[in-house]
Each structure stands twice: as structure tokens, then as C-alpha cells.
Short mmCIF file of C-alpha atoms in Angstrom, two decimals:
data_model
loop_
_atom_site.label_atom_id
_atom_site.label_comp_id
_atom_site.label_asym_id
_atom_site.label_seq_id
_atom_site.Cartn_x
_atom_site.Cartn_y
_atom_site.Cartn_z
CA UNK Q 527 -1.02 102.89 216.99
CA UNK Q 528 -3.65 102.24 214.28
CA UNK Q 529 -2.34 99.10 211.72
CA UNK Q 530 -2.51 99.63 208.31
CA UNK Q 531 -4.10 96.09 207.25
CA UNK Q 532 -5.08 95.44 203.30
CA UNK Q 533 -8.71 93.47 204.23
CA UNK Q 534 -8.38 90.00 202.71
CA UNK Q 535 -11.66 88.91 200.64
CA UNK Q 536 -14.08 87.28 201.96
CA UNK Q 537 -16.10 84.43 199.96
CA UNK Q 538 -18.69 86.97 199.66
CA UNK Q 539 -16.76 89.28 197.70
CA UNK Q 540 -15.91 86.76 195.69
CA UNK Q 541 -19.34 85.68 194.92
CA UNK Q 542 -20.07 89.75 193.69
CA UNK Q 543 -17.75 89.32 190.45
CA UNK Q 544 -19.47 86.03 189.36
CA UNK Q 545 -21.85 86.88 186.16
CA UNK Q 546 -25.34 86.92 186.78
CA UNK Q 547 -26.94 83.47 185.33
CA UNK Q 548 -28.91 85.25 182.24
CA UNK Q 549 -25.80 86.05 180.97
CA UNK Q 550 -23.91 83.43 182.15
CA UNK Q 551 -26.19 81.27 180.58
CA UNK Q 552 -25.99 82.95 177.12
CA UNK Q 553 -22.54 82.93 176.29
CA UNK Q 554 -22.21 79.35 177.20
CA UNK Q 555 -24.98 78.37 174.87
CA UNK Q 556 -23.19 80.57 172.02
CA UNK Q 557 -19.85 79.22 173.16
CA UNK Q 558 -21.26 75.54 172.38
CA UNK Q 559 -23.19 76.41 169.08
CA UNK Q 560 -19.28 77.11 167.63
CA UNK Q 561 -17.96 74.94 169.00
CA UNK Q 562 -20.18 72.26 167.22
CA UNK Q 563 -20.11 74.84 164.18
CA UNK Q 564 -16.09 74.30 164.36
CA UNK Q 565 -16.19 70.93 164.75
CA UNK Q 566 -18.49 70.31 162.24
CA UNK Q 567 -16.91 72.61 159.86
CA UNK Q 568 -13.71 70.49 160.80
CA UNK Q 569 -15.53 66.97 159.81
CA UNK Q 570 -16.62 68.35 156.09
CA UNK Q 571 -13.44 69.64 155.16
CA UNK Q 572 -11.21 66.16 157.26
CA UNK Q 573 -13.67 64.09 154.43
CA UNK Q 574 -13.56 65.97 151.77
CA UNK Q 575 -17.01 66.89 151.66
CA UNK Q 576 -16.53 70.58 150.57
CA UNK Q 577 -16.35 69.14 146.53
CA UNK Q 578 -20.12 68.11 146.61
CA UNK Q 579 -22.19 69.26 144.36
CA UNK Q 580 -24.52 72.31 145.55
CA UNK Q 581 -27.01 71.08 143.02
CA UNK Q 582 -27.12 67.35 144.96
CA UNK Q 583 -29.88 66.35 147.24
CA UNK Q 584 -29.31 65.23 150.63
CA UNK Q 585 -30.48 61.53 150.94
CA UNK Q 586 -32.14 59.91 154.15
CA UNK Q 587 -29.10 58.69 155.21
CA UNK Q 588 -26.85 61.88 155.34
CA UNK Q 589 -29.85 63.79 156.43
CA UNK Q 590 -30.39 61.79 159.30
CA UNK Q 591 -27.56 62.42 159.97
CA UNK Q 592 -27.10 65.71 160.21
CA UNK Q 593 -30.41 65.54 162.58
CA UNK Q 594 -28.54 63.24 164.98
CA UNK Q 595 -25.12 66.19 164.75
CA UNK Q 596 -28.07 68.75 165.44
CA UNK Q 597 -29.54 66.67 168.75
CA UNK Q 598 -25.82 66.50 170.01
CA UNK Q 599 -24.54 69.63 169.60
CA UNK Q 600 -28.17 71.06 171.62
CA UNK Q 601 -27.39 68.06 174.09
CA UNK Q 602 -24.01 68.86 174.46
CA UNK Q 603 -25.25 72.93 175.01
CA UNK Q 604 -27.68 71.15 177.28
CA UNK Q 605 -24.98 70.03 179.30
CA UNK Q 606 -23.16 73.18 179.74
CA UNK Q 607 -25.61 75.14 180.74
CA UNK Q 608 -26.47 72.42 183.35
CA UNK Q 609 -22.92 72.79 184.49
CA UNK Q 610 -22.61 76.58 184.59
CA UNK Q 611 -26.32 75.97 187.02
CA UNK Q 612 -24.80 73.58 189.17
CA UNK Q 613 -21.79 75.79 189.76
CA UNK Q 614 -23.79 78.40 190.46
CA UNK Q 615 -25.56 76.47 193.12
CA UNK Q 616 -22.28 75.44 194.82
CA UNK Q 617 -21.06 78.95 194.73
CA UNK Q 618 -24.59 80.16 196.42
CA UNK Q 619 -24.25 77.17 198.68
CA UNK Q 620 -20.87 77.88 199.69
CA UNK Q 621 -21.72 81.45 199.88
CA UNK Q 622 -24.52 80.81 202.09
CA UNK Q 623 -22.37 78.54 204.58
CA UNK Q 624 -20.13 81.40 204.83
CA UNK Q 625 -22.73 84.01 205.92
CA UNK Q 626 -24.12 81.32 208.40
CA UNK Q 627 -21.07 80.49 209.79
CA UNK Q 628 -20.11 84.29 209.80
CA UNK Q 629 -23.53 84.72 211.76
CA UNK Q 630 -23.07 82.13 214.27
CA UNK Q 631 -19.49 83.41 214.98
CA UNK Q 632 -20.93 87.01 215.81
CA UNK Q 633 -23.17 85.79 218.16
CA UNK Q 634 -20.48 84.05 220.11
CA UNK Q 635 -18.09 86.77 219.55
CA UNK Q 636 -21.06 89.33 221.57
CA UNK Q 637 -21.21 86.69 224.08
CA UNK Q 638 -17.38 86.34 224.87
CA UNK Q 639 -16.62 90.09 224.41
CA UNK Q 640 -19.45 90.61 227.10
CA UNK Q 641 -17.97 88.34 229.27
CA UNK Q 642 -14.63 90.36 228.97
CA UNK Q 643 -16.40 93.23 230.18
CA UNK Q 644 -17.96 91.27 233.52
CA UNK Q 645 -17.07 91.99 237.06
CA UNK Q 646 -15.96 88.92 237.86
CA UNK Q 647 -12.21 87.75 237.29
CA UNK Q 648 -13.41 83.81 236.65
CA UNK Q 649 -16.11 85.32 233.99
CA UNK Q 650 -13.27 87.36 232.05
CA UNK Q 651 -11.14 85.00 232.07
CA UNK Q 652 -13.71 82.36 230.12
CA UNK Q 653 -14.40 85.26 227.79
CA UNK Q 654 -10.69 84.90 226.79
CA UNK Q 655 -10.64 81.61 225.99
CA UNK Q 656 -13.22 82.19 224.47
CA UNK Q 657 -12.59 84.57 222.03
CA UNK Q 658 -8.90 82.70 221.59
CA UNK Q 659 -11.34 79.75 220.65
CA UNK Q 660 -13.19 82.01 218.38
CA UNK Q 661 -9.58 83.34 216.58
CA UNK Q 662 -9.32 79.48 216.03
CA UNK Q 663 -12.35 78.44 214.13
CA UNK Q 664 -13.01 82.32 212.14
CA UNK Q 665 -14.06 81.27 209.06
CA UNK Q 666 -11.57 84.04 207.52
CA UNK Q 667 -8.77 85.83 208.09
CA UNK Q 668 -10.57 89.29 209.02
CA UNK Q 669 -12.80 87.61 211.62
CA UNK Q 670 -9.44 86.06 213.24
CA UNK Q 671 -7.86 89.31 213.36
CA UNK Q 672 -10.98 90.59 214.95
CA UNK Q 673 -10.65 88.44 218.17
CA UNK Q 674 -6.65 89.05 218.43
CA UNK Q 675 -7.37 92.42 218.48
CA UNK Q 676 -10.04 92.42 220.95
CA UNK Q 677 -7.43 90.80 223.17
CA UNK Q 678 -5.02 92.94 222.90
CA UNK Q 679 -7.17 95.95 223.09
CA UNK Q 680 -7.94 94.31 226.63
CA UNK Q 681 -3.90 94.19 227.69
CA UNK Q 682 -4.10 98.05 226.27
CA UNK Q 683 -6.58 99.16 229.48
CA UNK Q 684 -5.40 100.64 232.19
CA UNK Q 685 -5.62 99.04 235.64
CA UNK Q 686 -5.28 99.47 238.88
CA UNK Q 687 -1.68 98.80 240.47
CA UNK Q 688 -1.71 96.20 242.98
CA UNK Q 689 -1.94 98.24 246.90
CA UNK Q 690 -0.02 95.38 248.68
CA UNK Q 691 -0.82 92.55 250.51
CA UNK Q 692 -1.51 94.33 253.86
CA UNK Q 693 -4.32 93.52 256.05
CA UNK Q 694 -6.15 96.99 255.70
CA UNK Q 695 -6.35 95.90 251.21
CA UNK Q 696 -6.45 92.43 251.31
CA UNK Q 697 -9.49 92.29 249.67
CA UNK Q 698 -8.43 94.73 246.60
CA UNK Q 699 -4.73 93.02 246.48
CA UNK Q 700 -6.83 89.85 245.54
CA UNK Q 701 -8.90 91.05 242.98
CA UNK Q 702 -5.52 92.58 241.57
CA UNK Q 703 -4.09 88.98 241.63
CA UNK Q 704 -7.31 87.95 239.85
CA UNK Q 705 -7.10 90.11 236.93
CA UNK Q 706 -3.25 89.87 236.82
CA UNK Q 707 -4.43 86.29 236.30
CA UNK Q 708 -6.47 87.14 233.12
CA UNK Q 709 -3.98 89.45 231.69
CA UNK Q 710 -1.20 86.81 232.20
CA UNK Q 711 -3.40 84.16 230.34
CA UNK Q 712 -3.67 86.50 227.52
CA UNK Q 713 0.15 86.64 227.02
CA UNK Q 714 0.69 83.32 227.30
CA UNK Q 715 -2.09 82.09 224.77
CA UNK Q 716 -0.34 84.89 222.57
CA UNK Q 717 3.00 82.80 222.41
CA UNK Q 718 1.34 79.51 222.02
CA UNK Q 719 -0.48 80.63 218.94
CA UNK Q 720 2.08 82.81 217.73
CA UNK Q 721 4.70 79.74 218.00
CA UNK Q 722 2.40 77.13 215.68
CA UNK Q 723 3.63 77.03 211.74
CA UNK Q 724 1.65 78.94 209.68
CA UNK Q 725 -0.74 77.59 207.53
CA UNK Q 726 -1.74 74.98 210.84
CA UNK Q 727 -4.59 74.86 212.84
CA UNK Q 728 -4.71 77.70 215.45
CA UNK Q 729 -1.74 79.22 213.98
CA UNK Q 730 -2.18 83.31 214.37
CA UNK Q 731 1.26 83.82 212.78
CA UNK Q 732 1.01 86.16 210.05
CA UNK Q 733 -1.48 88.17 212.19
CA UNK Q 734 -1.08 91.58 213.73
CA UNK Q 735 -0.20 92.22 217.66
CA UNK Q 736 -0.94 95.44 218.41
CA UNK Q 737 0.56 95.82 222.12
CA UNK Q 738 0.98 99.56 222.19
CA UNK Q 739 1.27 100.66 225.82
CA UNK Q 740 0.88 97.71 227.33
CA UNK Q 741 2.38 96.59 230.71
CA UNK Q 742 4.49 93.70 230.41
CA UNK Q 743 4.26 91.95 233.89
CA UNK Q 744 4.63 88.32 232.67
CA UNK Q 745 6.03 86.35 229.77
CA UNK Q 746 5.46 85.85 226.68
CA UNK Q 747 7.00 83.12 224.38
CA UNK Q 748 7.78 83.99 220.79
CA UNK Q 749 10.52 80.98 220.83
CA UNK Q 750 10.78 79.54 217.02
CA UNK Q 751 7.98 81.51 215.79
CA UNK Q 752 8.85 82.91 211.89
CA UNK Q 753 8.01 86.68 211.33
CA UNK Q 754 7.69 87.33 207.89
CA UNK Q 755 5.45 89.17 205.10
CA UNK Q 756 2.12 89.82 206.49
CA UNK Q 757 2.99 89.94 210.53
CA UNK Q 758 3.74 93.16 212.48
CA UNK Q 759 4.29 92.78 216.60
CA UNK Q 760 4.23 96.26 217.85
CA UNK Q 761 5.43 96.86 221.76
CA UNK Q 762 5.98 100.96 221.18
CA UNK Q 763 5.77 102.94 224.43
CA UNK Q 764 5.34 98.90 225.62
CA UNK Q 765 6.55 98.76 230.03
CA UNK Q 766 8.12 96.10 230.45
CA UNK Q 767 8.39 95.92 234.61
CA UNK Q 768 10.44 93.39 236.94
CA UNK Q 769 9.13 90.17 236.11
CA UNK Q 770 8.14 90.58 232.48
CA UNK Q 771 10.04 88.57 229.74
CA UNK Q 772 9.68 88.72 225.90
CA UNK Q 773 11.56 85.50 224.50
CA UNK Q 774 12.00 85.14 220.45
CA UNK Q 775 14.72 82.09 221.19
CA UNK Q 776 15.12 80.46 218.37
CA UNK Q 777 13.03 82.86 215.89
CA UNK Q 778 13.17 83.56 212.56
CA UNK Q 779 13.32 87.26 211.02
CA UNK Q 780 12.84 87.46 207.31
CA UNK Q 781 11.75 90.04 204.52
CA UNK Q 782 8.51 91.83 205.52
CA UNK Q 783 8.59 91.45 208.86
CA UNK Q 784 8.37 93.95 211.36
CA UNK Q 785 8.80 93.66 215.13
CA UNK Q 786 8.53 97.21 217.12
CA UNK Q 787 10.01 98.17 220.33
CA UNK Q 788 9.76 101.68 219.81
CA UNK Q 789 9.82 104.02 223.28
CA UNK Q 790 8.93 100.83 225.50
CA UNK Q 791 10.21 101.27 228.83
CA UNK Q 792 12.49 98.07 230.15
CA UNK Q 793 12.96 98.45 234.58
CA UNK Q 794 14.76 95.10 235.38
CA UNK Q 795 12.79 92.50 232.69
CA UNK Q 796 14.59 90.96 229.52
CA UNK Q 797 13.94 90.57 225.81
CA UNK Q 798 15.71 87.20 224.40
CA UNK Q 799 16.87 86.84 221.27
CA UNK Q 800 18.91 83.44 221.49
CA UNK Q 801 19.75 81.76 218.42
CA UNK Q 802 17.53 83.69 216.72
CA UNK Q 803 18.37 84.19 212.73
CA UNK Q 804 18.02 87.10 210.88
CA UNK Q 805 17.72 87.19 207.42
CA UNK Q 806 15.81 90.05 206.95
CA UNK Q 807 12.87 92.63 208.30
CA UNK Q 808 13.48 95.09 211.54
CA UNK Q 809 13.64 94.96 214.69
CA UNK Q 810 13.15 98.45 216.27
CA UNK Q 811 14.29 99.82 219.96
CA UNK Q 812 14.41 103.43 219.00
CA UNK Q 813 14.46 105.68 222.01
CA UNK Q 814 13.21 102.81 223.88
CA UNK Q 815 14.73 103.20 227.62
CA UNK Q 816 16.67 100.36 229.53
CA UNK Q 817 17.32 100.53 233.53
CA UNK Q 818 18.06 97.27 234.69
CA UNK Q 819 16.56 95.55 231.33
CA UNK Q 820 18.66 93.37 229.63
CA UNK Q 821 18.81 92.20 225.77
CA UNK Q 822 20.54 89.18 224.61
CA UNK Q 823 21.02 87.90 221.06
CA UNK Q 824 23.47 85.21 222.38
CA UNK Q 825 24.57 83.25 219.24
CA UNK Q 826 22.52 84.73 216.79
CA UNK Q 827 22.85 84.93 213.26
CA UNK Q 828 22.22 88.12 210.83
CA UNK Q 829 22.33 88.02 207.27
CA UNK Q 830 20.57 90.54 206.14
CA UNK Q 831 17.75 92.27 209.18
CA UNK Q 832 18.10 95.92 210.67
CA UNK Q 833 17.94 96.08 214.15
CA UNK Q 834 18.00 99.58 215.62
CA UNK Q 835 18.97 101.09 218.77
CA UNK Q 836 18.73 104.66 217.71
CA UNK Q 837 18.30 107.14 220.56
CA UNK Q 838 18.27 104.27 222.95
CA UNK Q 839 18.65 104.74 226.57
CA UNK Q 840 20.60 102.83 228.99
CA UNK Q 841 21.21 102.54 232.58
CA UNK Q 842 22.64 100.15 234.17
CA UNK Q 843 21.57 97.59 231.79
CA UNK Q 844 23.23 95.21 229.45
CA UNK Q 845 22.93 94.44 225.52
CA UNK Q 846 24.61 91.07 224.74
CA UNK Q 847 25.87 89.98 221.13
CA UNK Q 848 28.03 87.27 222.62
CA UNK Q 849 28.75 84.42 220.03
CA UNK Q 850 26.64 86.01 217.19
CA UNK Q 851 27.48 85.60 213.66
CA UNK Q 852 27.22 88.46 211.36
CA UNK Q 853 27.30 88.13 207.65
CA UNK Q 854 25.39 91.01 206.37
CA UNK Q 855 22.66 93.34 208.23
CA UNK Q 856 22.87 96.51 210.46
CA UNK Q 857 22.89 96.71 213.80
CA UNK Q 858 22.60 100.33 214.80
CA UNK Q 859 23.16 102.15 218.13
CA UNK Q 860 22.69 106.04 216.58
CA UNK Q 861 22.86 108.97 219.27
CA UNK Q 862 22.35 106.13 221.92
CA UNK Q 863 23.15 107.59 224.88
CA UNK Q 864 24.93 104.74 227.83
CA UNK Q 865 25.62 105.07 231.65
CA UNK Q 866 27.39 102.02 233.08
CA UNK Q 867 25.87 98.32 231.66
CA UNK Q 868 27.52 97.51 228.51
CA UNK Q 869 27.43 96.29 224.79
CA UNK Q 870 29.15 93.06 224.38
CA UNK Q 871 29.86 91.09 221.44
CA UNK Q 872 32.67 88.96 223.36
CA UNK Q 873 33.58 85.11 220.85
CA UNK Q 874 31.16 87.12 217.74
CA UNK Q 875 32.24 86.39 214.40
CA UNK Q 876 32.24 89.07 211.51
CA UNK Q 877 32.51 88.24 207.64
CA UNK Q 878 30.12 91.33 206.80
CA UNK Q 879 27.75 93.46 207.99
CA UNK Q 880 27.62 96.94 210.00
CA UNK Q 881 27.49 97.47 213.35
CA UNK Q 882 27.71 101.38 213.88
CA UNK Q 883 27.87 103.85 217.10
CA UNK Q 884 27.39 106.73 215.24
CA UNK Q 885 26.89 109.93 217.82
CA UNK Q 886 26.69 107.40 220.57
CA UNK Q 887 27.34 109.03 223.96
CA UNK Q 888 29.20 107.12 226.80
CA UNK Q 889 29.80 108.18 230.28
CA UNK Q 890 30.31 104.61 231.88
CA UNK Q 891 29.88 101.29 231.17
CA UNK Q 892 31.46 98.93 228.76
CA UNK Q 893 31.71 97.97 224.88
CA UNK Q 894 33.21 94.73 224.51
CA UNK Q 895 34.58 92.85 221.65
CA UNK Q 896 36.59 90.52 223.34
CA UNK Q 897 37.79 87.14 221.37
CA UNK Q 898 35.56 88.61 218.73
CA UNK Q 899 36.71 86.75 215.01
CA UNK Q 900 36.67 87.84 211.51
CA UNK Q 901 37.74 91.37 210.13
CA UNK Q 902 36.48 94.38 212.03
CA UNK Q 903 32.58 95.43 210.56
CA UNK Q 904 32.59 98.58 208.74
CA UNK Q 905 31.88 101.60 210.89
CA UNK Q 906 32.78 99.92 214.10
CA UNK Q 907 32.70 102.96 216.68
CA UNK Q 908 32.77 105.93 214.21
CA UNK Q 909 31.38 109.17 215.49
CA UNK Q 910 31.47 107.82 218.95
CA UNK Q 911 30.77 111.32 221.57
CA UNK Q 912 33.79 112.09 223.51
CA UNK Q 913 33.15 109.19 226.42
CA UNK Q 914 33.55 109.39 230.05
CA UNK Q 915 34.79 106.17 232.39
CA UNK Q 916 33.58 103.90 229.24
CA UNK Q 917 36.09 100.93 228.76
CA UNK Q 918 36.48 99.96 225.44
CA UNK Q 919 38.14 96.31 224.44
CA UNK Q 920 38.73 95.22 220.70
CA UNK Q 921 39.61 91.77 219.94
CA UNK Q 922 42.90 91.28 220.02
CA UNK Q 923 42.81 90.44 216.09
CA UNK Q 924 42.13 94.25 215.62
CA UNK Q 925 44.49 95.87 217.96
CA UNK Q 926 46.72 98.38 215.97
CA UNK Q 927 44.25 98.27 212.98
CA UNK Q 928 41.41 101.60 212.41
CA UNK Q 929 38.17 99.87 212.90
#
């Protein structure tokens, strides 16, 4: 998937719309010469000097002055102009910083993306910390994104599966465990980025993750990160194999942000939503497929996010809402199709929001809303398919009511 980023501007850019000095230069002068006109104007008519005679002379006194006005309003023009010089030589300075720093960065961005590219397990694995190192001290926003994307570009190759720990491919079951290594340090320096405030030091929230396709073989923690305006996490088409674990405990989903799970595979691994809250933006499983995979958003709160199941898949696996609040926000399981797992929302509370199973298909499994509080959400299993072996339990505050 290719991200549709607005390039933020660089100091550089900024330097283009500046004036060129000739220019600048002139209309400072003429902005000083009346000025001192005004002012001077100001002074005759404040005194009462606009009755004198036209036919009087001007004696030494007055006329000197009107010399010493003259020297300061050219001294005060002076000034200015030394001003609008000196700014331009901070702005070139700064400008020239940039570029160097800019330079310097590309060099060791060459070096660590070379090092990526090495034979040798212990070299790639420096060349990621390297280029995490590098996301740290960019000297702008595009040359941070840069390096993020570098690294996940590396998570996006394919590689070999691991043969097995037999004598006969010992020696390529060990380089698998190697580069496992290097992937798994990815992820991980992912989360610890991704989990400092924005606006910190060697924060990368507010960047993009593009993890299209990746294989999710270890964890990565999201817990109390904030997704908002300017972040997208994309796992589409994303597998997510025994052993992997995405964990947003904790996090924080409001306006503008977008988190993608679209057609990832899960085969016995969990996504965590715990206590996350959920105030606005999407979350997005759309014909993702679950066997064995399990989502919880134990005790969660929405107010106001989308989080889609549409055309979801599941086997076997289990989607928990258990203790969530919901106050506003959809929660969508459209033409999802089930066989055995279940959907529980067993001690939620509802004072608004939708949940809907509209076209949902059932042959198995459970939907629970046992102990569930609060008046039943609007379109609460409407336009569920004809189900098969599929226990359904409403709380008992909603037995004998339509929900």
C-alpha cells in the first residue's frame, strides 16, 4: 500500500519565499523615510507649527534642528536595514546548518541502509539501530519518516521459513534464528518509539507504519500510545502466526486516526485492546481472517471510533467486549461470517452507540451478552443470516424486549 503523505516543509523551503535583499532592502528604507515623514508631520501639527508664516526664515536654531531630525531619521533607516541584513544572515545561517546537517545524515543513512543489506545477521542488526538512531536525530519530519520506512520496508521482505532444528539444517535453522533476531528487534523498537508522547525526544508517534504483508512472529507494544491526526498504522493482508502479539492496552483512538487490519491473516496470535478508549478514528478488520486468533477490548471505552469487522472471518476464534463501555461509536460485524469461537460482551455497559450484525452468518459458536447493563444498542442482531448451532444469550435486562 502506497501512503498518501502531505510533505512537511523543510527550512529550505522556507528560506525560497524570503525577498531577495535588493528589495528587501528598499522597502525598508521607504518604510522608515514615512515613518519619520509621519512622525514629523505629527510634531508640527502636536505644536502648532502649521500657523507659521511661509514668508519667515528659518533661524540657526530651528534649522539645526531640522538637520539633527534629518541625521535620525537616516540613522534610524540605518538601523533597519542593518536589521533586515542581520536577519538575513541568520536565516542563511540557519539555512546552511540545515543542508549540513541534512548532508551528514545522508551519509549515515547510506551507511546503515548498506549494512541492512549485509550478509551477516550481527551487521543488519547494527544497521537497525542505526537507522532507529537516525529516525531520532532527522533534522525534519520527512527525513524521520524516511528511516521508519526503510524499516518497515525491511519487515515487508520475504524470507525464508525456518527448516527445523534437525541435524541435517542446523546450520540454516541458525541463520533463521539470526534474522528472526533482527526482524524481532525491529518490532520491538517500533513500540518503544511509538509509545513516547509526541512532541518528545524519539517520539515517532504521528508517523506512518506501513506493515503491509508483513509476518507478525513477535510482539509489538502499542500500550498507551495516542493515534490521532497525522498517524496511520497499516497491518492489511498483515500474518499474524502463533506467537505474534499486537498490544494497544491502554491506547488512545481519536479523530484522524487510522489503524488498518484489513485482510491480515490471525492463526493462533492476539490483538489487545485493553482499556483502550475510543473517542474517535477507525479501526479496520475487514475481511481480515481469524483461526485460533483472538481479539480483546476487555474494558474499553467508545465514544465516538468505528471499528469494523465487515466480511470478517472466524474460526474457532474469539472476539471479547467483556466490561466495555459504550457511549457512542459503531462497532460493526457486516456479512461476517462465524464457525464456533464467539462474540462476547458479557458485564458491558450501553448508554449509546451501535453495535450491528447486519448479514452476519452463524453456523456455531457463541454471541454473548451476558450481565450486559444499560438499554439494548440500536441494531443489536438485525439482519442476522438464518444461524446454525449458534447460541445466543441477551442480558437478562433485555429478555422479552426487540433488541
Amino acid at each position: 500500500m502506497t501512503l498518501n503523505r502531505r510533505p512537511q516543509p523543510s527550512s529550505d523551503d522556507r528560506e525560497l519565499r524570503l525577498w531577495k535583499v535588493g528589495r528587501a532592502l528598499v522597502v525598508t528604507f521607504a518604510a522608515a523615510v514615512l515613518v519619520a515623514g509621519g512622525v514629523f508631520y505629527s510634531l508640527l501639527y502636536l505644536l502648532d507649527f502649521q500657523e507659521i508664516d511661509s514668508t519667515a526664515k528659518l533661524d540657526a536654531k530651528t534649522l539645526f534642528d531640522l538637520v539633527k531630525l534629518s541625521f535620525g531619521v537616516v540613522a534610524g533607516a540605518g538601523a533597519l536595514v542593518a536589521l533586515v541584513v542581520a536577519y538575513r544572515r541568520q536565516r542563511v545561517d540557519e539555512v546552511g546548518a540545515h543542508r549540513e546537517a541534512t548532508r551528514l545524515h545522508t551519509e549515515r543513512f547510506s551507511v546503515a541502509v548498506d549494512k541492512l543489506g549485509s550478509d551477516s545477521p550481527a551487521v543488519r542488526l547494527g544497521g537497525v539501530h542505526a537507522l532507529a538512531g537516525l529516525a531520532d536525530d532527522a533534522p525534519d519530519n520527512n527525513l524521520r519518516q524516511t528511516c521508519i520506512d526503510v524499516l518497515c520496508a525491511y519487515l515487508q521482505l520475504p524470507f525464508t521459513p525456518d527448516p527445523g532444528d534437525d541435524p541435517a539444517h542446523q546450520e540454516e535453522h541458525h541463520r533463521y534464528l539470526a534474522l528472526r533476531k533482527v526482524r524481532h528487534t525491529i518490532l520491538r523498537l517500533i513500540g518503544d518509539h511509538y509509545r513516547r508522547p509526541q512532541g518528545t525526544r524519539r517520539s515517532w508517534q504521528g508517523c506512518n507504519l506501513d506493515l503491509t504483508g508483513v509476518t507478525i512472529d513477535g510482539r509489538i507494544d502499542f500500550n498507551g500510545a495516542t493515534f490521532s491526526v497525522g498517524g496511520e498504522v497499516f497491518f492489511d493482508g498483515a500474518t499474524f502466526s502463533v506467537g505474534g502479539e499486537v498490544s494497544f492496552n491502554d491506547a488512545t483512538f481519536s479523530d484522524g486516526g487510522w489503524l488498518s487490519f484489513r485482510g491480515a491473516e490471525f492463526s493462533g496470535s492476539d490483538v489487545t485492546f485493553n482499556r483502550a478508549r475510543f473517542s474517535g478514528g477507525t479501526v479496520a478488520f475487514d475481511a481480515a481472517t481469524f483461526s485460533r486468533g483472538r481479539v480483546f477490548f476487555r474494558r474499553a471505552t467508545f465514544s465516538g471510533s468505528r471499528v469494523f469487522f465487515g466480511g470478517a472471518s472466524f474460526s474457532g476464534s474469539r472476539v471479547s467486549f467483556d466490561g466495555a463501555t459504550f457511549s457512542g461509536g459503531t462497532v460493526t460485524l457486516r456479512e461476517a461470517t462465524r464457525s464456533d469461537g464467539g462474540v462476547f460482551f458479557h458485564g458491558a455497559t450501553f448508554s449509546g452507540g451501535r453495535v450491528a450484525f447486519d448479514d452476519a452468518t452463524f453456523s456455531g459458536g457463541t454471541v454473548s451478552f451476558r450481565d450486559a447493563t444499560g438499554p439494548a444498542p440500536s441494531g443489536l442482531l438485525t439482519g442476522v443470516g438464518t444461524p446454525t448451532s449458534v447460541s445466543i444469550i441477551l442480558s437478562s435486562a433485555w429478555l422479552g424486549s426487540n433488541p
